[in-house]
Every structure is written in C-alpha cells, then in structure tokens.
C-alpha cells in the first residue's frame, strides 16, 4: 500500500478517510509462457474477466467493503501477475478525544482474503519513509507513521488478515493560539480584580465583563470541540476557568459586603456628640485598619486565584 493523502478523521462519526494505491502480486503457473516462442513478449495486460484475480474485502469499511476501482492485471512471462487499484477508503476508527487538542489517533484498514488463499505483505513494519513526494498532507493531522502487519486468524476459510495502521497526530498550534491562550489570559484577569481598590466601585462590573467575555468566547469554542461522548481535556479546562470566574464574583461580593458592614457598624458606634473630636480620630483609625485588612485580604485572594489560574493549565499535562 502507498498512501496518497489523508482526507478526514471524523470524531463524531468515528470514521477515517484516506486515499491510497494498493498493489497485489501473485504467481500463477498456468499464466506462464516461453517468451522466445511469442516474439520475446515479456508482459501483457489482460482483462480481469479472463484470468483469476485475488478477491479481498475490507471488514472495517464503511461505504464499500470491496475495492471498486480494480484495474486489469499485468502478467509477466514467468507467471507473476500484478493488480493495482487506486481508491479512496473510508473505514471505521475508534477515536479517543480525551487528550484533545494534543491527541494522537490510531486508525487502520484491514484486508481479508475471500477465496481461502494466504494473504501476505511484502514488507512488514514501518514504511513511512516510502511515502511519495506527492503525498498530500492534511491541514489538521500529521501522519507520524504507517505500520504494516499480517495477523494470523483461526477462522474457517480465512487464514490471515493484512492490517495497515496509520498513526496520526493532531496539529495543536491553532488551538493553543486561538483557544487556550485567550482563555488563560481571561483566567488571569479574574485574579487581577483583587488589585482594584474597593472604593473605585468597578470590581463587580469588571468581573461581569470578563464573565460575559467567557460566554461569548464559549460559543466560538463549542464549534471547534469534537462532538463525542467522551470528555476532552479542553472541555475540562474551560469548565474550570468558568468556575473560577463564578468563584471570583462570589468572593468579591462577600468581601465588599463585609467591608460595607464594618463601615456601617463603625458609623453607628461613633455617632456620639459628646466626644465628637475623639470619635473622629477613632473613626479615622478604624477606617485605616479596615482598609489595611481589606488590602491584605485582596492580596491573599489575588495570589490564590492566580495560583488557580496557573494550576488549571496542568489539566493538559496530566
């Protein structure tokens, strides 16, 4: 088999589509002749309707289980026959998107003989180095390796199965630049809310703006995530940073509420006209102490949310 191009790998339909040139060779003594008796003719091409040709089926095929573009076989004077067919294959493939978008997939095509003959492969193992120079690469997947192997099976009328396994690696740079990096920046901005002074009155509007940005961005991201029953790492990461945004809003609301309650309590306890000057000084000191505690709490929360934002990225490393 000589791969020509990788067309598609569909995670939702669990299918793998590619085109390849397949060459089949066999020996038939009944087809041999003495070339000196026939004007030194060494090879001929005969219609497949007049000679025996090996029939194969593709057990994991989707649309066609039998190759349809079979050409007329070429026959040598020694009795060696060769059959070529160039076809677009569509096979079933068990796709695991757990590591998406840093995943690798293994998809294979199987050839099974029909007429109880033994099917073999001229060269087993990896043959990625034999790819043609005109091989058409896929925009989303890199072809890492192609492995050929013959599997012996103990089944009636079937002695062996030829397997060609494709190792594919997803090109992840697009997802890093357009999805992961922007979402990581937004998660870092969540932590920066605790650097804003509480008196500015912009903390909640700042967090709501980030949360709305999450919602808008999630609509774009949802179209790029493969539709499958499995949960991928990217979905887990997006869920984590969405939870961080909600937690930042709740934490900010709680800290602002505690701060306002302290000011209200101090205002009520200091409203005594007999000691106006003393109360004024104590109010100022309490205000400074309260502001100092608020700043320390904000610094702690900033460090905590910054740590959570960075730890969320470890989802792709586990």
Coordinates of C-alpha atoms in Angstrom, one line a residue:
X1 CA 0.0 0.0 0.0
X2 CA 1.2 3.5 -0.9
X3 CA -0.8 6.3 0.9
X4 CA -1.6 9.3 -1.3
X5 CA -3.5 11.6 1.0
X6 CA -5.3 11.9 4.4
X7 CA -8.8 13.3 3.7
X8 CA -10.6 13.3 7.0
X9 CA -10.8 12.0 10.5
X10 CA -14.3 12.5 11.9
X11 CA -14.6 12.1 15.7
X12 CA -18.4 12.3 15.7
X13 CA -18.9 9.6 13.1
X14 CA -15.8 7.6 14.2
X15 CA -14.6 7.4 10.6
X16 CA -11.2 7.7 8.8
X17 CA -11.0 8.6 5.1
X18 CA -7.9 8.5 3.0
X19 CA -6.7 7.5 -0.5
X20 CA -4.0 5.0 -1.3
X21 CA -2.5 3.0 -4.1
X22 CA -2.7 -0.8 -3.4
X23 CA -0.6 -3.3 -5.3
X24 CA -1.3 -7.0 -5.2
X25 CA 1.1 -9.6 -6.6
X26 CA 0.7 -13.4 -7.0
X27 CA 2.1 -16.3 -9.1
X28 CA 0.1 -18.5 -11.4
X29 CA 2.0 -21.2 -13.3
X30 CA -0.9 -21.5 -15.7
X31 CA -0.2 -18.0 -16.9
X32 CA 3.5 -18.5 -17.6
X33 CA 4.8 -18.8 -21.2
X34 CA 8.1 -19.1 -23.0
X35 CA 8.8 -15.7 -24.4
X36 CA 11.1 -16.9 -27.1
X37 CA 8.0 -18.7 -28.7
X38 CA 6.0 -15.5 -28.7
X39 CA 8.3 -12.8 -30.3
X40 CA 10.0 -12.2 -26.9
X41 CA 6.9 -10.7 -25.4
X42 CA 7.6 -10.5 -21.6
X43 CA 4.4 -9.0 -20.2
X44 CA 0.8 -8.5 -21.2
X45 CA -2.3 -6.9 -19.8
X46 CA -5.4 -9.0 -19.7
X47 CA -8.9 -8.1 -18.6
X48 CA -9.8 -9.4 -15.2
X49 CA -12.7 -11.3 -16.7
X50 CA -10.4 -13.8 -18.3
X51 CA -7.9 -14.6 -15.5
X52 CA -8.2 -15.4 -11.8
X53 CA -7.6 -12.4 -9.6
X54 CA -7.5 -12.4 -5.8
X55 CA -10.6 -11.0 -4.1
X56 CA -10.4 -9.1 -0.9
X57 CA -12.9 -7.5 1.4
X58 CA -12.4 -4.6 3.9
X59 CA -14.2 -5.8 7.1
X60 CA -13.9 -2.4 8.7
X61 CA -15.0 -0.4 5.6
X62 CA -17.9 2.0 5.8
X63 CA -19.3 2.7 2.3
X64 CA -17.6 -0.1 0.3
X65 CA -16.5 -3.4 1.6
X66 CA -14.9 -4.4 -1.7
X67 CA -12.5 -2.2 -3.8
X68 CA -14.3 -0.8 -6.8
X69 CA -11.5 0.7 -8.9
X70 CA -9.7 -2.6 -9.8
X71 CA -7.7 -2.3 -13.0
X72 CA -6.8 -5.1 -15.5
X73 CA -3.9 -7.2 -14.1
X74 CA -0.5 -7.2 -15.7
X75 CA 1.1 -10.6 -16.3
X76 CA 4.8 -11.5 -16.7
X77 CA 6.1 -14.4 -18.8
X78 CA 7.3 -16.0 -15.5
X79 CA 3.7 -16.3 -14.3
X80 CA 3.9 -13.3 -12.0
X81 CA 0.7 -11.2 -12.0
X82 CA 0.2 -7.8 -10.6
X83 CA -3.0 -5.9 -9.9
X84 CA -3.2 -2.2 -9.0
X85 CA -6.0 -0.1 -7.7
X86 CA -6.2 3.5 -6.5
X87 CA -9.1 4.1 -4.2
X88 CA -10.5 6.4 -1.6
X89 CA -11.1 4.3 1.5
X90 CA -13.4 5.1 4.4
X91 CA -13.1 2.9 7.4
X92 CA -14.3 2.8 11.0
X93 CA -11.9 4.1 13.6
X94 CA -12.2 4.2 17.4
X95 CA -11.3 7.8 18.2
X96 CA -10.3 8.8 21.7
X97 CA -10.5 12.6 22.2
X98 CA -9.5 12.6 25.9
X99 CA -6.3 14.4 25.2
X100 CA -7.8 16.8 22.7
X101 CA -6.3 19.0 21.2
X102 CA -3.0 17.2 21.9
X103 CA -4.2 13.8 21.0
X104 CA -2.9 11.0 18.7
X105 CA -5.1 8.6 17.0
X106 CA -4.5 5.1 15.5
X107 CA -6.7 4.1 12.6
X108 CA -6.3 1.0 10.4
X109 CA -7.6 -0.6 7.3
X110 CA -8.0 -4.4 7.1
X111 CA -7.8 -6.6 4.0
X112 CA -9.3 -10.1 4.3
X113 CA -8.9 -12.8 1.5
X114 CA -12.1 -14.3 0.2
X115 CA -11.1 -17.5 -1.7
X116 CA -9.2 -19.3 1.1
X117 CA -5.7 -18.1 -0.2
X118 CA -3.0 -16.8 2.1
X119 CA -2.6 -13.1 2.2
X120 CA 0.9 -11.6 2.9
X121 CA 2.7 -8.3 2.9
X122 CA 6.0 -7.8 1.1
X123 CA 7.4 -5.5 3.8
X124 CA 6.0 -5.5 7.4
X125 CA 6.7 -2.9 10.0
X126 CA 7.0 0.9 9.4
X127 CA 7.2 2.2 5.9
X128 CA 6.7 5.9 6.5
X129 CA 10.0 6.6 4.7
X130 CA 8.5 5.2 1.4
X131 CA 5.8 7.9 1.2
X132 CA 5.7 9.5 -2.2
X133 CA 6.9 13.1 -2.7
X134 CA 3.4 14.0 -4.0
X135 CA 1.7 12.8 -0.8
X136 CA -1.0 15.4 0.1
X137 CA -0.8 16.3 3.8
X138 CA -3.9 17.1 5.9
X139 CA -4.4 20.6 7.3
X140 CA -5.4 19.2 10.8
X141 CA -3.4 16.0 11.1
X142 CA 0.2 14.9 10.7
X143 CA 0.9 11.4 9.5
X144 CA 3.5 10.1 12.0
X145 CA 3.9 6.5 10.9
X146 CA 2.3 3.7 8.9
X147 CA 2.6 0.2 10.1
X148 CA 2.0 -2.9 8.0
X149 CA 1.3 -6.3 9.7
X150 CA -0.1 -9.7 8.9
X151 CA -2.4 -11.1 11.6
X152 CA -2.9 -14.9 11.6
X153 CA -6.5 -15.7 12.5
X154 CA -8.1 -19.1 13.2
X155 CA -11.3 -18.8 11.3
X156 CA -12.9 -21.0 8.7
X157 CA -11.9 -20.0 5.1
X158 CA -9.7 -17.2 6.4
X159 CA -6.1 -17.8 7.3
X160 CA -4.7 -14.3 7.6
X161 CA -5.6 -10.6 7.6
X162 CA -3.4 -7.8 6.3
X163 CA -3.5 -4.7 8.5
X164 CA -2.2 -1.2 7.7
X165 CA -2.2 1.1 10.7
X166 CA -1.9 4.9 10.5
X167 CA -0.6 6.9 13.4
X168 CA -1.9 10.4 13.3
X169 CA -1.1 13.4 15.5
X170 CA -3.3 16.5 15.6
X171 CA -1.7 19.8 14.8
X172 CA -2.4 21.7 18.0
X173 CA -0.8 25.1 17.4
X174 CA -4.1 26.6 16.1
X175 CA -6.0 25.5 19.3
X176 CA -3.2 26.9 21.5
X177 CA -3.2 30.3 19.9
X178 CA -6.9 30.7 19.3
X179 CA -8.5 29.0 22.3
X180 CA -6.2 28.0 25.2
X181 CA -4.0 31.2 25.2
X182 CA -7.0 33.7 25.2
X183 CA -8.9 31.7 27.8
X184 CA -5.8 31.6 30.0
X185 CA -5.5 35.4 29.8
X186 CA -9.1 35.8 30.8
X187 CA -8.5 33.5 33.8
X188 CA -5.5 35.7 34.8
X189 CA -7.7 38.8 34.6
X190 CA -10.0 37.2 37.1
X191 CA -7.3 37.4 39.7
X192 CA -6.5 41.0 38.8
X193 CA -9.8 42.1 40.2
X194 CA -8.4 42.0 43.7
X195 CA -5.8 44.6 42.7
X196 CA -8.5 47.1 42.1
X197 CA -9.3 49.4 45.1
X198 CA -12.6 48.7 46.7
X199 CA -13.5 52.4 46.7
X200 CA -13.4 52.5 42.9
X201 CA -16.7 50.7 42.7
X202 CA -15.6 48.9 39.5
X203 CA -14.9 45.5 40.9
X204 CA -18.3 43.9 40.1
X205 CA -18.6 45.5 36.6
X206 CA -15.0 44.3 35.9
X207 CA -15.9 40.7 36.8
X208 CA -19.2 40.7 34.9
X209 CA -17.4 42.0 31.8
X210 CA -15.0 39.1 32.0
X211 CA -17.8 36.6 32.6
X212 CA -19.7 37.9 29.5
X213 CA -16.5 37.5 27.5
X214 CA -16.3 33.9 28.6
X215 CA -19.9 33.3 27.5
X216 CA -19.3 34.9 24.1
X217 CA -16.0 33.0 23.6
X218 CA -17.5 29.7 24.6
X219 CA -20.0 29.9 21.7
X220 CA -17.0 30.1 19.4
X221 CA -15.1 27.3 21.1
X222 CA -18.1 25.0 21.1
X223 CA -17.9 24.7 17.3
X224 CA -14.3 23.6 17.4
X225 CA -14.6 20.8 20.0
X226 CA -15.3 17.4 18.5
X227 CA -18.8 16.1 19.2
X228 CA -18.3 12.8 21.2
X229 CA -19.5 11.0 24.3
X230 CA -16.0 11.4 25.8
X231 CA -15.0 14.4 27.8
X232 CA -11.8 16.0 26.5
X233 CA -9.1 17.9 28.4
X234 CA -10.1 21.2 26.8
X235 CA -13.7 20.9 28.0
X236 CA -12.4 20.2 31.5
X237 CA -10.1 23.3 31.3
X238 CA -12.9 25.6 30.1
X239 CA -15.2 24.3 32.9
X240 CA -12.5 25.0 35.5
X241 CA -11.9 28.6 34.4
X242 CA -15.6 29.2 34.2
X243 CA -15.9 28.0 37.8
X244 CA -13.0 30.3 38.7
X245 CA -14.9 33.3 37.3
X246 CA -18.0 32.4 39.3
X247 CA -15.9 31.9 42.4
X248 CA -14.2 35.3 41.9
X249 CA -17.7 37.0 41.6
X250 CA -18.9 35.3 44.8
X251 CA -15.7 36.1 46.7
X252 CA -15.8 39.8 45.6
X253 CA -19.4 40.1 46.6
X254 CA -18.6 38.7 50.1
X255 CA -15.6 40.9 50.7
X256 CA -17.5 44.0 49.6
X257 CA -20.4 43.1 51.8
X258 CA -18.1 42.5 54.9
X259 CA -16.3 45.8 54.2
X260 CA -19.6 47.8 54.0
X261 CA -21.0 46.2 57.1
X262 CA -17.9 47.2 59.1
X263 CA -18.2 50.8 57.9
X264 CA -21.9 50.8 58.9
X265 CA -21.1 49.4 62.3
X266 CA -18.4 51.9 62.9
X267 CA -20.6 54.8 61.9
X268 CA -23.3 53.8 64.3
X269 CA -21.0 53.3 67.3
X270 CA -19.1 56.5 66.7
X271 CA -22.2 58.7 66.4
X272 CA -21.9 60.3 69.9
X273 CA -22.0 64.2 70.0
X274 CA -20.3 64.5 73.4
X275 CA -17.0 63.2 72.2
X276 CA -17.1 64.4 68.6
X277 CA -13.3 65.0 68.3
X278 CA -12.4 61.7 69.9
X279 CA -14.8 59.9 67.8
X280 CA -13.5 61.5 64.7
X281 CA -10.0 60.3 65.5
X282 CA -11.1 56.8 66.3
X283 CA -13.2 56.6 63.2
X284 CA -10.1 57.6 61.1
X285 CA -8.0 54.9 62.8
X286 CA -10.7 52.3 62.4
X287 CA -11.1 53.3 58.7
X288 CA -7.3 52.9 58.2
X289 CA -7.3 49.5 60.0
X290 CA -10.3 48.3 57.9
X291 CA -8.7 49.4 54.7
X292 CA -5.4 47.7 55.7
X293 CA -7.3 44.4 56.4
X294 CA -9.1 44.7 53.1
X295 CA -5.9 45.2 51.2
X296 CA -4.3 42.2 52.9
X297 CA -7.3 40.1 52.1
X298 CA -7.3 41.2 48.5
X299 CA -3.6 40.3 48.2
X300 CA -4.3 36.9 49.5
X301 CA -7.2 36.3 47.1
X302 CA -5.1 37.6 44.2
X303 CA -2.4 35.1 45.0
X304 CA -5.0 32.3 45.4
X305 CA -6.8 33.0 42.1
X306 CA -3.5 33.5 40.3
X307 CA -2.4 30.1 41.6
X308 CA -5.7 28.5 40.5
X309 CA -5.4 30.0 37.0
X310 CA -1.9 28.6 36.6
X311 CA -2.8 25.2 38.1
X312 CA -5.7 24.8 35.7
X313 CA -3.2 24.6 32.8
X314 CA -1.9 21.4 34.4
X315 CA -5.0 19.7 33.0
X316 CA -3.2 19.3 29.7
X317 CA -0.1 17.8 31.4
X318 CA -1.8 15.1 33.4

